[in-house]
Coordinates of N, CA, C and O in Angstrom, one line a residue:
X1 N 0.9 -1.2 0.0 CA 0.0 0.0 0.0 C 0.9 1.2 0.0 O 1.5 1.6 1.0
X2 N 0.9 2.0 -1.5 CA 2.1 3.2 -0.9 C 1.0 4.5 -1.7 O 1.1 5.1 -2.7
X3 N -0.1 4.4 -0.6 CA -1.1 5.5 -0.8 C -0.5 6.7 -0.6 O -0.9 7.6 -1.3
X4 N 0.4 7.0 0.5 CA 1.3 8.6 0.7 C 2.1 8.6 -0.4 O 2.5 9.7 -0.7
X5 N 2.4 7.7 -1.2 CA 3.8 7.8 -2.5 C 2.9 8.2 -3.4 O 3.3 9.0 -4.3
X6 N 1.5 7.8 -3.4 CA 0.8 7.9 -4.9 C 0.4 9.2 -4.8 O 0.6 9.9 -5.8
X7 N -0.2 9.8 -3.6 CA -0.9 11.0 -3.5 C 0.4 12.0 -3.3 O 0.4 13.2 -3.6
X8 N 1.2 11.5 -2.9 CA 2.6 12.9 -3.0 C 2.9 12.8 -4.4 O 3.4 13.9 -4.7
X9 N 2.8 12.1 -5.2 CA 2.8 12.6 -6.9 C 1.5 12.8 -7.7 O 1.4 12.9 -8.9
X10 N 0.7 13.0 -6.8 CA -0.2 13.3 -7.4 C -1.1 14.7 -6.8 O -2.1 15.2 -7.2
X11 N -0.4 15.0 -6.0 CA -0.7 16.3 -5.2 C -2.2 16.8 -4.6 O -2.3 18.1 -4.4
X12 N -3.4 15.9 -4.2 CA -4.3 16.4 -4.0 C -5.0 16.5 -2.6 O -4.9 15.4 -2.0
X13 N -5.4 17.1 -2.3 CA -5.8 17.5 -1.1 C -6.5 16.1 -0.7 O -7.1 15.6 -1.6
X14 N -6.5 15.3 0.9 CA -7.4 14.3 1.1 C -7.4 14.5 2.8 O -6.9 15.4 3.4
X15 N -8.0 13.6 3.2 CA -8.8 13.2 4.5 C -9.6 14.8 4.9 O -10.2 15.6 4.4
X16 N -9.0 14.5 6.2 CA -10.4 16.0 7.0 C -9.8 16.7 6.8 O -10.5 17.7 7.2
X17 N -8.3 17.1 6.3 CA -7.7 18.7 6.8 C -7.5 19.4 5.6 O -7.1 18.9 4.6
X18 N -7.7 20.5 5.7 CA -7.2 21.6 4.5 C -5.4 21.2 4.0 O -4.9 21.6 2.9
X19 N -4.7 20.6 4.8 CA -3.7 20.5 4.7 C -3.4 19.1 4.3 O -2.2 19.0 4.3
X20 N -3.9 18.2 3.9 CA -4.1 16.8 3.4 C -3.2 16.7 2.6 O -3.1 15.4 2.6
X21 N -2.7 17.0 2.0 CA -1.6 16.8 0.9 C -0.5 15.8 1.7 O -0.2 16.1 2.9
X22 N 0.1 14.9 1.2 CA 0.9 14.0 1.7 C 2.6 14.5 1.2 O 2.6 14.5 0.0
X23 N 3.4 14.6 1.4 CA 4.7 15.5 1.1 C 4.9 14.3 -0.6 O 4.4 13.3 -0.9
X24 N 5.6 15.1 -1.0 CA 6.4 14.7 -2.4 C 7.5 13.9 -1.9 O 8.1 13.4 -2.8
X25 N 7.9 13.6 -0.6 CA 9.3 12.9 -0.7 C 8.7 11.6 -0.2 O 9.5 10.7 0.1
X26 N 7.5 11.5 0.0 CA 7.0 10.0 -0.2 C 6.8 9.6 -1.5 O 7.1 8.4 -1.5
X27 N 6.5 10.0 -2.4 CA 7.0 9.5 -3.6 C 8.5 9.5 -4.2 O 8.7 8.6 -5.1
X28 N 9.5 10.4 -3.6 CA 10.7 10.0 -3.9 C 11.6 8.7 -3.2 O 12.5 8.0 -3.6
X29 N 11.0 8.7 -2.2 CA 11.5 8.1 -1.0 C 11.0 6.5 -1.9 O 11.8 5.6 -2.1
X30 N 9.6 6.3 -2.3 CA 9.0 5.2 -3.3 C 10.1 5.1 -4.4 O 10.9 4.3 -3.7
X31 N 10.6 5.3 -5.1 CA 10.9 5.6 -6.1 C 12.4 5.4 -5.9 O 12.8 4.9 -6.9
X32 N 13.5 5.7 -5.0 CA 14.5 5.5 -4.7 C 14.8 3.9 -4.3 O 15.6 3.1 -4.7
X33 N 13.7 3.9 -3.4 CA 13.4 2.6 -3.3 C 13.7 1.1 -4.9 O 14.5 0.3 -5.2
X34 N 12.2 1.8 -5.4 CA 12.2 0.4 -6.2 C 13.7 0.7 -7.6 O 14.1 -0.2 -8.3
X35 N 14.1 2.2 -7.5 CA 15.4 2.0 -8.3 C 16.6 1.5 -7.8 O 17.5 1.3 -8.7
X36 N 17.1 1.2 -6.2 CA 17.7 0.4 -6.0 C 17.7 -1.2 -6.6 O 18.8 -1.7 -6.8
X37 N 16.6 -1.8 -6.9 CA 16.2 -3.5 -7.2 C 16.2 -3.5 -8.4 O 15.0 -3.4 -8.9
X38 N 17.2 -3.6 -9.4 CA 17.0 -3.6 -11.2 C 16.7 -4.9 -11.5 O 16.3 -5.0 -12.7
X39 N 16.7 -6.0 -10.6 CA 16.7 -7.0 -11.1 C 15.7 -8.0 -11.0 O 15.8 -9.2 -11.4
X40 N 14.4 -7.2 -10.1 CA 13.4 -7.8 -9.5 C 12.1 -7.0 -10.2 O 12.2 -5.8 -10.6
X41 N 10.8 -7.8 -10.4 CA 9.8 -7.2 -10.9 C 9.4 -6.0 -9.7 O 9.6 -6.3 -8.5
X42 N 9.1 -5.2 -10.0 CA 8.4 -4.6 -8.4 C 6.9 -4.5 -9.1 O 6.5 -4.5 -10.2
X43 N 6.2 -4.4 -7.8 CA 4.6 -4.1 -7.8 C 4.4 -2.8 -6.5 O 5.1 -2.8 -5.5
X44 N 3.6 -2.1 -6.8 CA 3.6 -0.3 -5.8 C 2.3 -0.2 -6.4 O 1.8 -0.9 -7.3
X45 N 1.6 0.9 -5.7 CA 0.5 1.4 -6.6 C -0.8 2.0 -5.3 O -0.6 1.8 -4.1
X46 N -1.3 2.3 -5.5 CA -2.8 2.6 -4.5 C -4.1 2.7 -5.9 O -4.1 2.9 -7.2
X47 N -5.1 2.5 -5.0 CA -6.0 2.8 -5.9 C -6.3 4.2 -6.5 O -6.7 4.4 -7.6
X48 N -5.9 5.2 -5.2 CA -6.2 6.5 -5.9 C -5.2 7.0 -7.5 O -5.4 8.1 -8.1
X49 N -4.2 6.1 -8.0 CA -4.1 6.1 -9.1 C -5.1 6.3 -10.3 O -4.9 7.0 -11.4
X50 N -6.0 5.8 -10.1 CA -7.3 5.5 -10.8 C -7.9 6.8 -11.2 O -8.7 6.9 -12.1
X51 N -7.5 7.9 -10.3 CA -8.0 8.8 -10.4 C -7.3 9.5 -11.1 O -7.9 10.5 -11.4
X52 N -5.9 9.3 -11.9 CA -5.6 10.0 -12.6 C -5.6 10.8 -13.3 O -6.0 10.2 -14.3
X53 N -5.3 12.4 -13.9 CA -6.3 12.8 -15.5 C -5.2 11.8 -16.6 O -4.4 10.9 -16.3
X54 N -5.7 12.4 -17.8 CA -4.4 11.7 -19.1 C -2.8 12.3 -18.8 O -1.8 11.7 -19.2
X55 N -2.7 13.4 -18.2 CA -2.0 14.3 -18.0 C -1.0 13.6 -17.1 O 0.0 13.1 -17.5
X56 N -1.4 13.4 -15.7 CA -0.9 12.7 -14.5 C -0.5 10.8 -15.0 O 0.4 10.1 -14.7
X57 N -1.4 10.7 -15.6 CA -1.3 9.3 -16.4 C 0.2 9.1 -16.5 O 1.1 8.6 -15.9
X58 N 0.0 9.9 -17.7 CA 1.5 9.9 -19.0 C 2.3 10.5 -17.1 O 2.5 9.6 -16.4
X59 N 2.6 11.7 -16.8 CA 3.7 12.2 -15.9 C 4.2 10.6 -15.1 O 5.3 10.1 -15.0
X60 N 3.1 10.0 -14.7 CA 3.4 8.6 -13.9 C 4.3 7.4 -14.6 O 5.2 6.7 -14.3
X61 N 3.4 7.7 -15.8 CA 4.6 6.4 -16.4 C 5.9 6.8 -16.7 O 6.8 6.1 -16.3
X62 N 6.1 8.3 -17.6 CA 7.4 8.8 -17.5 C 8.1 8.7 -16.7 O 9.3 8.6 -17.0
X63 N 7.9 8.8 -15.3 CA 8.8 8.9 -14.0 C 9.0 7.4 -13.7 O 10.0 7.3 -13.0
X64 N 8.3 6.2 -13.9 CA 8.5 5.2 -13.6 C 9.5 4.2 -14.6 O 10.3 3.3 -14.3
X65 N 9.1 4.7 -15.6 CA 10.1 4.7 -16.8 C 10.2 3.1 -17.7 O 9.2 2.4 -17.5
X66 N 11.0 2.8 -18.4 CA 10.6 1.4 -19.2 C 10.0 0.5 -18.3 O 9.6 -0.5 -19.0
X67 N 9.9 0.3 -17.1 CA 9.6 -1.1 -16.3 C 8.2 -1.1 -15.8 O 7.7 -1.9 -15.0
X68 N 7.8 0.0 -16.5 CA 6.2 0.6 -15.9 C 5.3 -0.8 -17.0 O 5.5 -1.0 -18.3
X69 N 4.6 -1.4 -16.3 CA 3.6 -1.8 -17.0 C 2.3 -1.6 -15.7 O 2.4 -1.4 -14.5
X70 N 1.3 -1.6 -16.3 CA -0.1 -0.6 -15.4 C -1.0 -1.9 -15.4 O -1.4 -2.5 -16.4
X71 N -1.3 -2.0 -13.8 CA -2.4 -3.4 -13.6 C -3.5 -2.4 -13.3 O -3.4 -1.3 -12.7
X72 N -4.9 -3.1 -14.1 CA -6.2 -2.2 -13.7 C -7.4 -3.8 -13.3 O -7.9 -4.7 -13.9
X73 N -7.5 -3.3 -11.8 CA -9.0 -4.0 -11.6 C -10.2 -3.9 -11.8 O -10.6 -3.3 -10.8
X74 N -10.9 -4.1 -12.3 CA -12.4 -3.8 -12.2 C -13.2 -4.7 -11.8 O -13.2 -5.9 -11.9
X75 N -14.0 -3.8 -11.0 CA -15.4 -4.5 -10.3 C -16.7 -3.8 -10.9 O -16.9 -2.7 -11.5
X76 N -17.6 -5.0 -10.2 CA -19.0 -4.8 -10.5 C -19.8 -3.4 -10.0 O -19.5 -3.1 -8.9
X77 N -20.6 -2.6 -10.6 CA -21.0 -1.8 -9.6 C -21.8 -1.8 -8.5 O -22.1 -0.9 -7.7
X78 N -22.2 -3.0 -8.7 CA -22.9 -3.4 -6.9 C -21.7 -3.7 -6.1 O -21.8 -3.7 -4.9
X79 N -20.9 -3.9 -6.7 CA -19.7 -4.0 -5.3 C -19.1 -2.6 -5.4 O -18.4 -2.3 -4.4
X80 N -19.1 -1.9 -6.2 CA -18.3 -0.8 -5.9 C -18.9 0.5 -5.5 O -18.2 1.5 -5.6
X81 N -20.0 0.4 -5.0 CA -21.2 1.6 -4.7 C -20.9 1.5 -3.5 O -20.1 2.2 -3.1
X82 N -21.5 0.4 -2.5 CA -21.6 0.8 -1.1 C -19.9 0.7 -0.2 O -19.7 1.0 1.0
X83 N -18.9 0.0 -1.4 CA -17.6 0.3 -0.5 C -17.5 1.7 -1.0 O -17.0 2.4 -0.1
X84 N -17.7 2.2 -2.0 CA -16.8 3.7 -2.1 C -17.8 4.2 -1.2 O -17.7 5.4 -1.1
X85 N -18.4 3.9 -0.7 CA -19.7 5.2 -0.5 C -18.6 5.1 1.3 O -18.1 6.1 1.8
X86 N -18.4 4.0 1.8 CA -17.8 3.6 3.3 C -16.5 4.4 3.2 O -16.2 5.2 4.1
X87 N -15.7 4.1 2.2 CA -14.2 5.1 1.8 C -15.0 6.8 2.2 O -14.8 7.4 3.3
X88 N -15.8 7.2 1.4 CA -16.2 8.7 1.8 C -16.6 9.2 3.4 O -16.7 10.3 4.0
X89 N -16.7 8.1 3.7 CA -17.6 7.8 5.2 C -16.1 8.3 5.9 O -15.7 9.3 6.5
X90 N -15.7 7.1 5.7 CA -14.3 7.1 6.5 C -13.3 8.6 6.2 O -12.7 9.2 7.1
X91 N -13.4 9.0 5.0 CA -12.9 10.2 5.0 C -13.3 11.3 5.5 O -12.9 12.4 5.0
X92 N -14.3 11.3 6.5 CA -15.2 12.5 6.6 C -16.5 13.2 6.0 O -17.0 14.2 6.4
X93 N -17.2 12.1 4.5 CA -18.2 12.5 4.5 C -19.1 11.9 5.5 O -19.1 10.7 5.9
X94 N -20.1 13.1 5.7 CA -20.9 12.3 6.6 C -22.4 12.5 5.7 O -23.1 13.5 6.1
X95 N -22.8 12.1 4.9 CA -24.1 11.8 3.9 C -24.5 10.3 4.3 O -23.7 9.4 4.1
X96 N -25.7 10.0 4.7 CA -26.6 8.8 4.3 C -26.4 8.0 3.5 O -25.9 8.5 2.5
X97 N -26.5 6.7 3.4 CA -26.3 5.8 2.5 C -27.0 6.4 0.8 O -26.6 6.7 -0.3
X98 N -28.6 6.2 1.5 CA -29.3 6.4 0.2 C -29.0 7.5 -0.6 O -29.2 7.4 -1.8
X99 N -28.6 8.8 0.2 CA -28.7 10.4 -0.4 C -27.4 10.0 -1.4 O -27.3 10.4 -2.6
X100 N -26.5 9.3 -0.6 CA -24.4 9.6 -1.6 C -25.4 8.6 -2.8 O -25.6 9.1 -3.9
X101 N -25.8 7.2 -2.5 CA -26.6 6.9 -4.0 C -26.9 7.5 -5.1 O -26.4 7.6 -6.2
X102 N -28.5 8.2 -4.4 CA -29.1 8.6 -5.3 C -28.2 10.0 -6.0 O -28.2 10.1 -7.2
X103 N -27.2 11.0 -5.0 CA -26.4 11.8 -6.0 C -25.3 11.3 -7.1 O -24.8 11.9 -8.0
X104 N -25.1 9.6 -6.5 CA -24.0 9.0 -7.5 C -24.7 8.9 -8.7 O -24.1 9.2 -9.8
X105 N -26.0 8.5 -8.7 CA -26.8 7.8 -9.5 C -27.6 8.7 -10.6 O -28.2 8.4 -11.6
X106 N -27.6 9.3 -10.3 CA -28.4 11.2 -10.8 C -27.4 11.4 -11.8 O -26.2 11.3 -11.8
X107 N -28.8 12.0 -13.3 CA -28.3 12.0 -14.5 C -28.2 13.5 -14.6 O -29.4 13.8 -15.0
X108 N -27.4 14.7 -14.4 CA -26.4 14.3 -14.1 C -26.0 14.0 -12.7 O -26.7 14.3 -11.8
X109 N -24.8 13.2 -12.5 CA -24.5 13.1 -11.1 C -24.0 14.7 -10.5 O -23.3 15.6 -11.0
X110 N -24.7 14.7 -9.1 CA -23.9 15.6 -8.0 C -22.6 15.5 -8.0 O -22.2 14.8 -7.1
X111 N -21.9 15.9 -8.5 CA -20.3 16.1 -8.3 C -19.8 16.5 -7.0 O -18.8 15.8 -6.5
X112 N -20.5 17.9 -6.2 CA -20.3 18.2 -5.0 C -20.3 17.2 -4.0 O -19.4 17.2 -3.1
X113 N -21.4 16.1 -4.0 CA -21.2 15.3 -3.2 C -20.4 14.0 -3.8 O -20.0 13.4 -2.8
X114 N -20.2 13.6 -4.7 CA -19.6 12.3 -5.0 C -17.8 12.7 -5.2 O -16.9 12.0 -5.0
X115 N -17.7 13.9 -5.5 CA -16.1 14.6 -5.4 C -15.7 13.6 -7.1 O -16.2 13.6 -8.2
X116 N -14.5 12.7 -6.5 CA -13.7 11.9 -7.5 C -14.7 10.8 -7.9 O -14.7 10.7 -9.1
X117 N -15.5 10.1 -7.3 CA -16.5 8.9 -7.5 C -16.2 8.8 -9.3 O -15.5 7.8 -9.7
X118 N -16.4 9.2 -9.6 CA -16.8 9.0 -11.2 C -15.6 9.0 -12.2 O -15.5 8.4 -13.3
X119 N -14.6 9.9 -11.6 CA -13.3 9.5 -12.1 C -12.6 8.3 -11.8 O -12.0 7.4 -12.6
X120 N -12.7 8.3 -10.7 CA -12.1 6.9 -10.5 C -13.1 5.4 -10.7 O -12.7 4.3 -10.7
X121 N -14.1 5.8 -10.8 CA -14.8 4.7 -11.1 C -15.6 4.4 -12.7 O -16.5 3.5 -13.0
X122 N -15.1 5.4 -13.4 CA -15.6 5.1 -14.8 C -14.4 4.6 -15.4 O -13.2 5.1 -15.5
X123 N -15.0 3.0 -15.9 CA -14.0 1.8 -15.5 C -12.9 1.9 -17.2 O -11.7 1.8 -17.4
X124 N -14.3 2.2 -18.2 CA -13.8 2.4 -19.8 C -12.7 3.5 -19.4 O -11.6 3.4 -19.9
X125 N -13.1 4.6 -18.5 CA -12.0 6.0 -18.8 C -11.0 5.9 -18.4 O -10.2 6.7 -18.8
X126 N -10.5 4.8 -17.2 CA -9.2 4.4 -16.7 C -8.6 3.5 -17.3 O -7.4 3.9 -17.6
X127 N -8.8 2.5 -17.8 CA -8.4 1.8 -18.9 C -7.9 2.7 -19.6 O -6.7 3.0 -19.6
X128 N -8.9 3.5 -20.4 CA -8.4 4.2 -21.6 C -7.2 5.5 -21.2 O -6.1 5.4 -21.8
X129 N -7.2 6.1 -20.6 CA -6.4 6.8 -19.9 C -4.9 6.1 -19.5 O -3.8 6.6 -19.8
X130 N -5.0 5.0 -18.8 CA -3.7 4.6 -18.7 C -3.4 3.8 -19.8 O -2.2 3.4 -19.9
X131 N -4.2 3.6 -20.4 CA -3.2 3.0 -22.4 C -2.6 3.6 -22.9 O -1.5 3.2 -23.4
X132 N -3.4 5.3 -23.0 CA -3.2 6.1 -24.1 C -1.6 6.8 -23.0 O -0.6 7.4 -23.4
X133 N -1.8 6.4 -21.6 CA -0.3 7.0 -21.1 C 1.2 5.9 -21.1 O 2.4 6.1 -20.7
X134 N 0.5 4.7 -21.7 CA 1.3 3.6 -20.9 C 1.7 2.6 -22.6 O 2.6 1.8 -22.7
X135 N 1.0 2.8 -23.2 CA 0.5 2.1 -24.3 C -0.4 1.1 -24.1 O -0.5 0.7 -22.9
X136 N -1.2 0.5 -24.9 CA -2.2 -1.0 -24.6 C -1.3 -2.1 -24.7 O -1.9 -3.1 -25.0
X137 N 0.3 -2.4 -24.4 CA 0.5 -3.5 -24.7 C 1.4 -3.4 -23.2 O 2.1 -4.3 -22.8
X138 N 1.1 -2.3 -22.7 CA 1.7 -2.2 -21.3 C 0.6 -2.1 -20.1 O 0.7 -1.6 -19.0
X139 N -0.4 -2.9 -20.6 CA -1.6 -2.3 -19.3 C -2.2 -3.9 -19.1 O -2.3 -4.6 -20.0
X140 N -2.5 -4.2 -17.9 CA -3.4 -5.7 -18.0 C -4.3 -5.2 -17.1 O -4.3 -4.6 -16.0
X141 N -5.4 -5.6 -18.1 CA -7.2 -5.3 -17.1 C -7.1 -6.7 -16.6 O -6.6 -7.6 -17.3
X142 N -7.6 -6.7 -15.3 CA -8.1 -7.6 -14.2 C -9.5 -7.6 -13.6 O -9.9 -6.8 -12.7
X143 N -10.4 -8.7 -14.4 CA -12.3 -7.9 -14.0 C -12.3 -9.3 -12.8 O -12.1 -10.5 -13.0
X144 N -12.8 -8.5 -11.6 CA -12.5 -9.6 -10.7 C -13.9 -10.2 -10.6 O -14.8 -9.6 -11.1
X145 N -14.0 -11.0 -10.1 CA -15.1 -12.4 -9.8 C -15.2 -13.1 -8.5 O -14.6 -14.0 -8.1
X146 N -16.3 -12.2 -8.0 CA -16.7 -13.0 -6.8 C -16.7 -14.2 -6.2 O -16.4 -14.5 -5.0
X147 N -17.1 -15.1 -7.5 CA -17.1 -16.2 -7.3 C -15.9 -16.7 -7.3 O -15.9 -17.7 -6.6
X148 N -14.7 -16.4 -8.0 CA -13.7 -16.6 -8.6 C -12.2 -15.9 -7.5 O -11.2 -15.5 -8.2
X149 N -12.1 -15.8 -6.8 CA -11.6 -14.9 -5.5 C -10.2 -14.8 -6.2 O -9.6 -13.8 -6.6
X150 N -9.8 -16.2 -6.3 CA -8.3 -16.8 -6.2 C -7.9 -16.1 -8.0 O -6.9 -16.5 -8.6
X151 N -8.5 -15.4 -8.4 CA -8.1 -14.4 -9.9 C -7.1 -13.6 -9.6 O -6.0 -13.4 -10.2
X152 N -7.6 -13.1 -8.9 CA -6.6 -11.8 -8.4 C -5.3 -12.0 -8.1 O -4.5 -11.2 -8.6
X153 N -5.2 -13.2 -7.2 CA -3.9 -13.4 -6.7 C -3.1 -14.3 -7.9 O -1.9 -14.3 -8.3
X154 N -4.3 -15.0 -8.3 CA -3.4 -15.6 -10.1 C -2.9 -14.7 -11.1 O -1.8 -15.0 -11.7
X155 N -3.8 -13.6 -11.4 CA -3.1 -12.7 -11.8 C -1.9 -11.9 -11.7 O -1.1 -11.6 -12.6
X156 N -2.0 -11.6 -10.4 CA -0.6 -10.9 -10.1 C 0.7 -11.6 -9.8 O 1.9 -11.2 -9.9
X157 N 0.2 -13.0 -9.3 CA 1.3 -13.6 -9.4 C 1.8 -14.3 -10.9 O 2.8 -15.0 -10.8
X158 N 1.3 -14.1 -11.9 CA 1.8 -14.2 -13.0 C 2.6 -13.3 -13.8 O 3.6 -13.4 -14.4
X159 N 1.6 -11.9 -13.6 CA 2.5 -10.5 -13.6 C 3.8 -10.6 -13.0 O 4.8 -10.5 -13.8
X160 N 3.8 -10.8 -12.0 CA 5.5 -11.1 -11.1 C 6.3 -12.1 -11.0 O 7.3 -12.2 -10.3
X161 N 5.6 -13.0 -11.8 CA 6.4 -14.5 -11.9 C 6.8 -14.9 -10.4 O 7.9 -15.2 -10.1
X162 N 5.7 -15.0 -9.8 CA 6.1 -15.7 -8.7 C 5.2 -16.8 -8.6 O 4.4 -17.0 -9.5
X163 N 5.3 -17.7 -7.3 CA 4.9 -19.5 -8.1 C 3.9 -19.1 -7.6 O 3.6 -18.1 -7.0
X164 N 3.0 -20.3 -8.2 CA 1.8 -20.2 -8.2 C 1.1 -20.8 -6.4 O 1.6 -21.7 -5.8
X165 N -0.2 -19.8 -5.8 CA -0.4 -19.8 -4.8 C 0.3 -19.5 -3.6 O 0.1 -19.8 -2.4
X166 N 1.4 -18.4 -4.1 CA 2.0 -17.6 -3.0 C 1.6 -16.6 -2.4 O 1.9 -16.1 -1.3
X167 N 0.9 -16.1 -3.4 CA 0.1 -14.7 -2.3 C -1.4 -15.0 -1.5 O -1.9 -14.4 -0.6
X168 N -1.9 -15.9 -2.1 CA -3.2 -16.3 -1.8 C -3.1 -17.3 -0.2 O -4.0 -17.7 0.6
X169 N -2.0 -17.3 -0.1 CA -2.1 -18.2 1.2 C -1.3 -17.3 2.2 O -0.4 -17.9 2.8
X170 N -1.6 -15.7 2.5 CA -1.6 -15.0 3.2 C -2.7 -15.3 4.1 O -3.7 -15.9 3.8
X171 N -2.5 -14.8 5.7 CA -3.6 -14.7 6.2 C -3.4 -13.2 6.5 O -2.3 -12.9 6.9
X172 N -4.1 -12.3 6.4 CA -4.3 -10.6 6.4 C -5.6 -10.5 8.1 O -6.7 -10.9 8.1
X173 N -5.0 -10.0 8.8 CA -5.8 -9.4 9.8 C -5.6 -7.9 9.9 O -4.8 -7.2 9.3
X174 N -6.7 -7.5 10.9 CA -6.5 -6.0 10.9 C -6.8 -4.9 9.9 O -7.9 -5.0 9.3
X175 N -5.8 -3.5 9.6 CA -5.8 -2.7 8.3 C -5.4 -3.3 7.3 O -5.8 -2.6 6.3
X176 N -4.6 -4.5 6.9 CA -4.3 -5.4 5.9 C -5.2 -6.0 5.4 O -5.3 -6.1 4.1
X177 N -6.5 -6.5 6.5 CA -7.5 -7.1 5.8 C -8.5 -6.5 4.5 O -9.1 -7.1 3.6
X178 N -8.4 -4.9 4.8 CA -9.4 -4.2 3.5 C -10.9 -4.7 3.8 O -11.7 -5.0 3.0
X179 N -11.1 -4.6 5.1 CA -12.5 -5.6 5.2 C -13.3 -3.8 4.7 O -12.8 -2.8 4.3
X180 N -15.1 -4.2 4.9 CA -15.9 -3.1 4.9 C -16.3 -3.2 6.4 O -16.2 -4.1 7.3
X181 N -16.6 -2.0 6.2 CA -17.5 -1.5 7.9 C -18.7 -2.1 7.8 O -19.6 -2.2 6.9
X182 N -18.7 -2.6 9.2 CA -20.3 -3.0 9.7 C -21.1 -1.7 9.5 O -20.6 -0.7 9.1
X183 N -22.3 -1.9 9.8 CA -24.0 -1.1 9.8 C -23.1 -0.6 10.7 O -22.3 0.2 10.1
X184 N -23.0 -0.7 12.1 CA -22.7 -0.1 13.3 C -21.3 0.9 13.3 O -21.2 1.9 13.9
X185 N -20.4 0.5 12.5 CA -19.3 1.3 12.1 C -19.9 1.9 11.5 O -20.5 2.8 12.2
X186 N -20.2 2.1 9.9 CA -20.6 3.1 9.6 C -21.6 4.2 10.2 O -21.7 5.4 9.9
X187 N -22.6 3.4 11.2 CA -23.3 4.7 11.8 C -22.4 5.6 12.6 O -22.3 6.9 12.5
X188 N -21.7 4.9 13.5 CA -20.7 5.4 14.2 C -19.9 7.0 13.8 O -19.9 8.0 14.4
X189 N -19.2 6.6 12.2 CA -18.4 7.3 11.1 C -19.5 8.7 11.1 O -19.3 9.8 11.4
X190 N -20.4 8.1 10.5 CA -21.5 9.4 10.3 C -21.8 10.3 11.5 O -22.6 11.2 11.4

């Protein structure tokens, strides 16, 4: 998770404070890092990537340079409505379930209230965005499958050539786990 590395190169204001910006030398400090290892695949990234414009796209891959190839997940939008809506929760919005909906959902959508929602989750424009930054023969889409869990980890461990069933036989507790909030958490949040 090098969410302060992605957002210090990407410069935008987040959580509750006017001052949210995460410094730029967590992105160098990333970056120094994975240019020490010439000889190993690396994998880095946060989701707020996704949010990219074409602009930031292209600056990302430039700085990462020939070794850049761009993994993109996509999910369903019944799974991806009520976790982003919990991500906004957790950041400080405090709106209702149904209200952040129906403004996600609204032709046009409330921007005020959904902020990035639609950037980062209009799934054709991220794809297309990190191709036209990365090329199409540098990008692998990943459409995940509920039913299908062990995709993900097959995927990426093929991306990094590592053996097969080594990441999937993590056990993840805690902030590692990525779980969602209970009903009770989220009221809590609100």
């Amino acid at each position: 998770n090098q969410r302060a590395g992605v957002l210090g190169f990407m410069e935008p204001r987040w959580g509750w404070t006017s001052d949210g910006i995460p410094p730029r030398g967590e992105w160098d400090a990333l970056m120094e890092e994975i240019e020490e290892d010439q000889e190993r695949r690396v994998l880095f990234g946060h989701e707020f990537a996704a949010e990219a414009d074409a602009e930031t796209a292209k600056r990302f891959v430039d700085a990462i340079g020939e070794r850049c190839h761009v993994a993109v997940t996509l999910r369903s939008p019944g799974a991806i409505l009520p976790s982003a809506w919990q991500q906004y929760v957790k950041a400080g919005v405090s709106i209702p379930f149904d209200d952040w909906l129906e403004a996600v959902i609204a032709d046009p959508p409330n921007r005020k209230v959904t902020k990035g929602f639609h950037d980062r989750n209009d799934q054709a424009g991220v794809v297309q965005r990190w191709a036209a930054a990365a090329g199409p023969d540098r990008v692998t889409v990943i459409v995940l499958d509920k039913k299908r869990p062990e995709l993900l980890f097959d995927s990426f461990e093929g991306l990094l050539g590592l053996p097969s069933g080594i990441l999937a036989g993590q056990e993840l507790g805690g902030h590692a786990s990525n779980r969602g909030l209970s009903v009770p958490e989220a009221e809590l949040f609100l």
